[in-house]
PDB file of C-alpha atoms in Angstrom:
ATOM      1  CA  MET A   1       3.444  15.765  -1.649  1.00 85.00           C
ATOM      2  CA  PRO A   2       0.550  15.422  -2.568  1.00 95.00           C
ATOM      3  CA  HIS A   3      -0.187  11.725  -2.987  1.00 97.00           C
ATOM      4  CA  PHE A   4      -3.394  10.504  -4.537  1.00 98.00           C
ATOM      5  CA  TYR A   5      -4.690   7.080  -3.910  1.00 98.00           C
ATOM      6  CA  ALA A   6      -7.503   5.289  -5.489  1.00 98.00           C
ATOM      7  CA  GLU A   7      -8.845   2.238  -3.722  1.00 98.00           C
ATOM      8  CA  CYS A   8     -10.898   0.357  -6.199  1.00 98.00           C
ATOM      9  CA  THR A   9     -12.859  -2.855  -6.410  1.00 98.00           C
ATOM     10  CA  ASP A  10     -11.337  -5.229  -8.942  1.00 98.00           C
ATOM     11  CA  ASN A  11     -14.678  -5.617 -10.809  1.00 98.00           C
ATOM     12  CA  ILE A  12     -14.089  -2.328 -12.561  1.00 98.00           C
ATOM     13  CA  ARG A  13     -10.285  -2.642 -13.307  1.00 97.00           C
ATOM     14  CA  HIS A  14     -10.769  -2.442 -17.151  1.00 96.00           C
ATOM     15  CA  GLU A  15     -13.535   0.182 -17.233  1.00 97.00           C
ATOM     16  CA  ALA A  16     -12.031   2.636 -14.601  1.00 98.00           C
ATOM     17  CA  ASP A  17      -9.301   3.925 -16.787  1.00 98.00           C
ATOM     18  CA  LEU A  18      -7.117   4.993 -13.904  1.00 98.00           C
ATOM     19  CA  PRO A  19      -4.114   5.995 -16.019  1.00 98.00           C
ATOM     20  CA  ALA A  20      -6.303   8.669 -17.649  1.00 98.00           C
ATOM     21  CA  LEU A  21      -7.665   9.730 -14.239  1.00 98.00           C
ATOM     22  CA  PHE A  22      -4.199   9.966 -12.694  1.00 98.00           C
ATOM     23  CA  ALA A  23      -2.908  12.093 -15.605  1.00 97.00           C
ATOM     24  CA  ARG A  24      -5.720  14.603 -15.003  1.00 97.00           C
ATOM     25  CA  VAL A  25      -5.246  14.601 -11.283  1.00 98.00           C
ATOM     26  CA  ASN A  26      -1.480  15.102 -11.455  1.00 97.00           C
ATOM     27  CA  GLN A  27      -1.865  17.929 -13.974  1.00 95.00           C
ATOM     28  CA  ALA A  28      -4.704  19.547 -11.995  1.00 97.00           C
ATOM     29  CA  LEU A  29      -2.718  19.455  -8.716  1.00 97.00           C
ATOM     30  CA  ALA A  30       0.348  20.895 -10.471  1.00 94.00           C
ATOM     31  CA  ASP A  31      -1.778  23.616 -12.044  1.00 95.00           C
ATOM     32  CA  THR A  32      -2.991  24.830  -8.664  1.00 95.00           C
ATOM     33  CA  GLY A  33       0.588  26.264  -7.989  1.00 93.00           C
ATOM     34  CA  ILE A  34       0.438  25.123  -4.408  1.00 93.00           C
ATOM     35  CA  PHE A  35       1.959  21.688  -4.859  1.00 92.00           C
ATOM     36  CA  PRO A  36       5.444  20.923  -6.345  1.00 87.00           C
ATOM     37  CA  LEU A  37       5.114  18.805  -9.440  1.00 87.00           C
ATOM     38  CA  ALA A  38       8.040  16.573  -8.347  1.00 88.00           C
ATOM     39  CA  GLY A  39       6.034  15.594  -5.270  1.00 89.00           C
ATOM     40  CA  VAL A  40       2.819  14.638  -7.018  1.00 94.00           C
ATOM     41  CA  ARG A  41       2.111  10.908  -7.118  1.00 96.00           C
ATOM     42  CA  SER A  42      -0.984   8.882  -7.970  1.00 98.00           C
ATOM     43  CA  ARG A  43      -1.500   5.224  -7.405  1.00 98.00           C
ATOM     44  CA  ALA A  44      -4.116   2.449  -7.459  1.00 98.00           C
ATOM     45  CA  ILE A  45      -4.914  -0.084  -4.784  1.00 98.00           C
ATOM     46  CA  TRP A  46      -6.903  -2.872  -6.259  1.00 98.00           C
ATOM     47  CA  LEU A  47      -9.140  -4.811  -3.955  1.00 98.00           C
ATOM     48  CA  ASP A  48      -9.764  -8.438  -5.000  1.00 97.00           C
ATOM     49  CA  THR A  49     -11.859  -9.177  -1.851  1.00 97.00           C
ATOM     50  CA  TRP A  50     -14.718  -6.911  -0.528  1.00 96.00           C
ATOM     51  CA  GLN A  51     -18.300  -6.783   0.201  1.00 96.00           C
ATOM     52  CA  MET A  52     -20.538  -3.841  -0.285  1.00 95.00           C
ATOM     53  CA  ALA A  53     -24.081  -3.290   0.948  1.00 95.00           C
ATOM     54  CA  ASP A  54     -26.078  -6.600   0.879  1.00 96.00           C
ATOM     55  CA  GLY A  55     -23.512  -8.257  -1.508  1.00 94.00           C
ATOM     56  CA  GLN A  56     -26.361  -9.326  -3.814  1.00 95.00           C
ATOM     57  CA  ARG A  57     -25.312  -7.236  -6.914  1.00 95.00           C
ATOM     58  CA  ASP A  58     -22.267  -6.453  -8.796  1.00 95.00           C
ATOM     59  CA  TYR A  59     -21.479  -3.316  -6.738  1.00 97.00           C
ATOM     60  CA  ALA A  60     -18.325  -1.411  -7.115  1.00 98.00           C
ATOM     61  CA  PHE A  61     -16.607   1.400  -5.229  1.00 98.00           C
ATOM     62  CA  VAL A  62     -13.596   3.708  -5.591  1.00 98.00           C
ATOM     63  CA  HIS A  63     -12.484   5.522  -2.510  1.00 98.00           C
ATOM     64  CA  MET A  64      -9.891   8.175  -3.152  1.00 98.00           C
ATOM     65  CA  THR A  65      -7.586   9.865  -0.741  1.00 98.00           C
ATOM     66  CA  LEU A  66      -5.420  12.949  -1.274  1.00 98.00           C
ATOM     67  CA  LYS A  67      -2.612  13.147   1.358  1.00 97.00           C
ATOM     68  CA  ILE A  68      -0.998  16.535   1.514  1.00 97.00           C
ATOM     69  CA  GLY A  69       1.771  18.097   3.610  1.00 92.00           C
ATOM     70  CA  HIS A  70       0.828  20.350   6.454  1.00 93.00           C
ATOM     71  CA  GLY A  71       0.501  24.145   6.098  1.00 92.00           C
ATOM     72  CA  ARG A  72      -2.033  24.967   3.393  1.00 95.00           C
ATOM     73  CA  SER A  73      -4.940  27.153   4.285  1.00 95.00           C
ATOM     74  CA  LEU A  74      -8.418  25.625   4.777  1.00 96.00           C
ATOM     75  CA  GLU A  75      -9.645  27.814   1.886  1.00 97.00           C
ATOM     76  CA  SER A  76      -7.047  26.337  -0.499  1.00 96.00           C
ATOM     77  CA  ARG A  77      -7.652  22.811   0.658  1.00 97.00           C
ATOM     78  CA  GLU A  78     -11.518  23.285   0.142  1.00 97.00           C
ATOM     79  CA  GLN A  79     -10.838  24.548  -3.372  1.00 97.00           C
ATOM     80  CA  VAL A  80      -8.579  21.704  -4.274  1.00 97.00           C
ATOM     81  CA  GLY A  81     -11.033  19.256  -2.758  1.00 98.00           C
ATOM     82  CA  ALA A  82     -13.895  20.643  -4.698  1.00 98.00           C
ATOM     83  CA  MET A  83     -11.926  20.748  -7.913  1.00 98.00           C
ATOM     84  CA  LEU A  84     -10.686  17.177  -7.648  1.00 98.00           C
ATOM     85  CA  PHE A  85     -14.007  15.774  -6.699  1.00 98.00           C
ATOM     86  CA  SER A  86     -15.528  17.484  -9.743  1.00 98.00           C
ATOM     87  CA  LEU A  87     -12.805  15.972 -11.928  1.00 98.00           C
ATOM     88  CA  ILE A  88     -13.362  12.554 -10.346  1.00 98.00           C
ATOM     89  CA  THR A  89     -17.150  12.490 -10.777  1.00 98.00           C
ATOM     90  CA  GLU A  90     -16.739  13.673 -14.387  1.00 98.00           C
ATOM     91  CA  HIS A  91     -14.207  10.850 -15.044  1.00 98.00           C
ATOM     92  CA  PHE A  92     -16.497   8.217 -13.602  1.00 98.00           C
ATOM     93  CA  ALA A  93     -19.752   9.551 -14.998  1.00 98.00           C
ATOM     94  CA  ALA A  94     -20.274   7.009 -17.723  1.00 98.00           C
ATOM     95  CA  LEU A  95     -19.313   4.103 -15.561  1.00 98.00           C
ATOM     96  CA  MET A  96     -21.675   5.324 -12.802  1.00 97.00           C
ATOM     97  CA  ALA A  97     -24.477   5.607 -15.413  1.00 98.00           C
ATOM     98  CA  SER A  98     -24.023   1.914 -16.391  1.00 97.00           C
ATOM     99  CA  ARG A  99     -23.713   0.186 -12.996  1.00 97.00           C
ATOM    100  CA  TYR A 100     -23.917   0.445  -9.272  1.00 97.00           C
ATOM    101  CA  LEU A 101     -20.897   2.508  -8.229  1.00 98.00           C
ATOM    102  CA  ALA A 102     -19.951   4.394  -5.108  1.00 98.00           C
ATOM    103  CA  LEU A 103     -17.400   7.231  -5.208  1.00 98.00           C
ATOM    104  CA  SER A 104     -15.861   8.861  -2.191  1.00 98.00           C
ATOM    105  CA  PHE A 105     -12.965  11.240  -1.672  1.00 98.00           C
ATOM    106  CA  THR A 106     -11.190  12.580   1.330  1.00 98.00           C
ATOM    107  CA  MET A 107      -8.152  14.869   1.881  1.00 98.00           C
ATOM    108  CA  GLU A 108      -5.807  14.212   4.705  1.00 97.00           C
ATOM    109  CA  GLU A 109      -3.214  16.639   6.016  1.00 96.00           C
ATOM    110  CA  LEU A 110      -0.139  14.927   7.282  1.00 93.00           C
ATOM    111  CA  ASP A 111       1.423  15.732  10.697  1.00 83.00           C
ATOM    112  CA  PRO A 112       3.919  18.510  10.464  1.00 87.00           C
ATOM    113  CA  VAL A 113       6.506  16.757  12.681  1.00 87.00           C
ATOM    114  CA  LEU A 114       5.907  13.062  12.160  1.00 86.00           C
ATOM    115  CA  ASN A 115       6.293  13.116   8.388  1.00 83.00           C
ATOM    116  CA  TYR A 116       9.619  11.801   7.014  1.00 87.00           C
ATOM    117  CA  LYS A 117      10.699  11.882   3.383  1.00 83.00           C
ATOM    118  CA  GLN A 118      13.631  12.057   1.007  1.00 85.00           C
ATOM    119  CA  ASN A 119      13.267  12.913  -2.697  1.00 83.00           C
ATOM    120  CA  ASN A 120      15.889  13.736  -5.341  1.00 85.00           C
ATOM    121  CA  VAL A 121      13.275  14.301  -8.095  1.00 85.00           C
ATOM    122  CA  HIS A 122      12.690  17.877  -6.894  1.00 79.00           C
ATOM    123  CA  ALA A 123      16.263  18.760  -7.983  1.00 81.00           C
ATOM    124  CA  LEU A 124      15.459  17.512 -11.518  1.00 80.00           C
ATOM    125  CA  PHE A 125      12.513  20.114 -11.741  1.00 79.00           C
ATOM    126  CA  ARG A 126      14.510  22.898 -10.245  1.00 78.00           C
ATOM    127  CA  LYS A 127      17.081  22.574 -13.206  1.00 65.00           C
ATOM    128  CA  GLU A 128      14.367  22.986 -15.815  1.00 56.00           C
TER     129      GLU A 128
END
């Protein structure tokens, strides 16, 4: 953990440059020192069907979610959230200046008990 999701309307697929955003997000999360690099994942969910507002214009949105494991302090979660939203708004600034675009971001802390996972990637990074 953490896992970063970007749910995006398909009408900005070519302009959104999500690979660049994901590279920055992954590095920023690793740089905090509170998340293991082997657990960081970013992914896009492209929406080919949606309606926004009155549906009369070529609106677009990106809703991003960061899911993290339980146990980090509120202060550290607030710092990570503010840092990521700043990075996100910077990434999308030019696109927002050229079209109707809504950005939203939320962080979700997973249940400490009802959270199951298995990952052998962590061992790779422990060896380095």
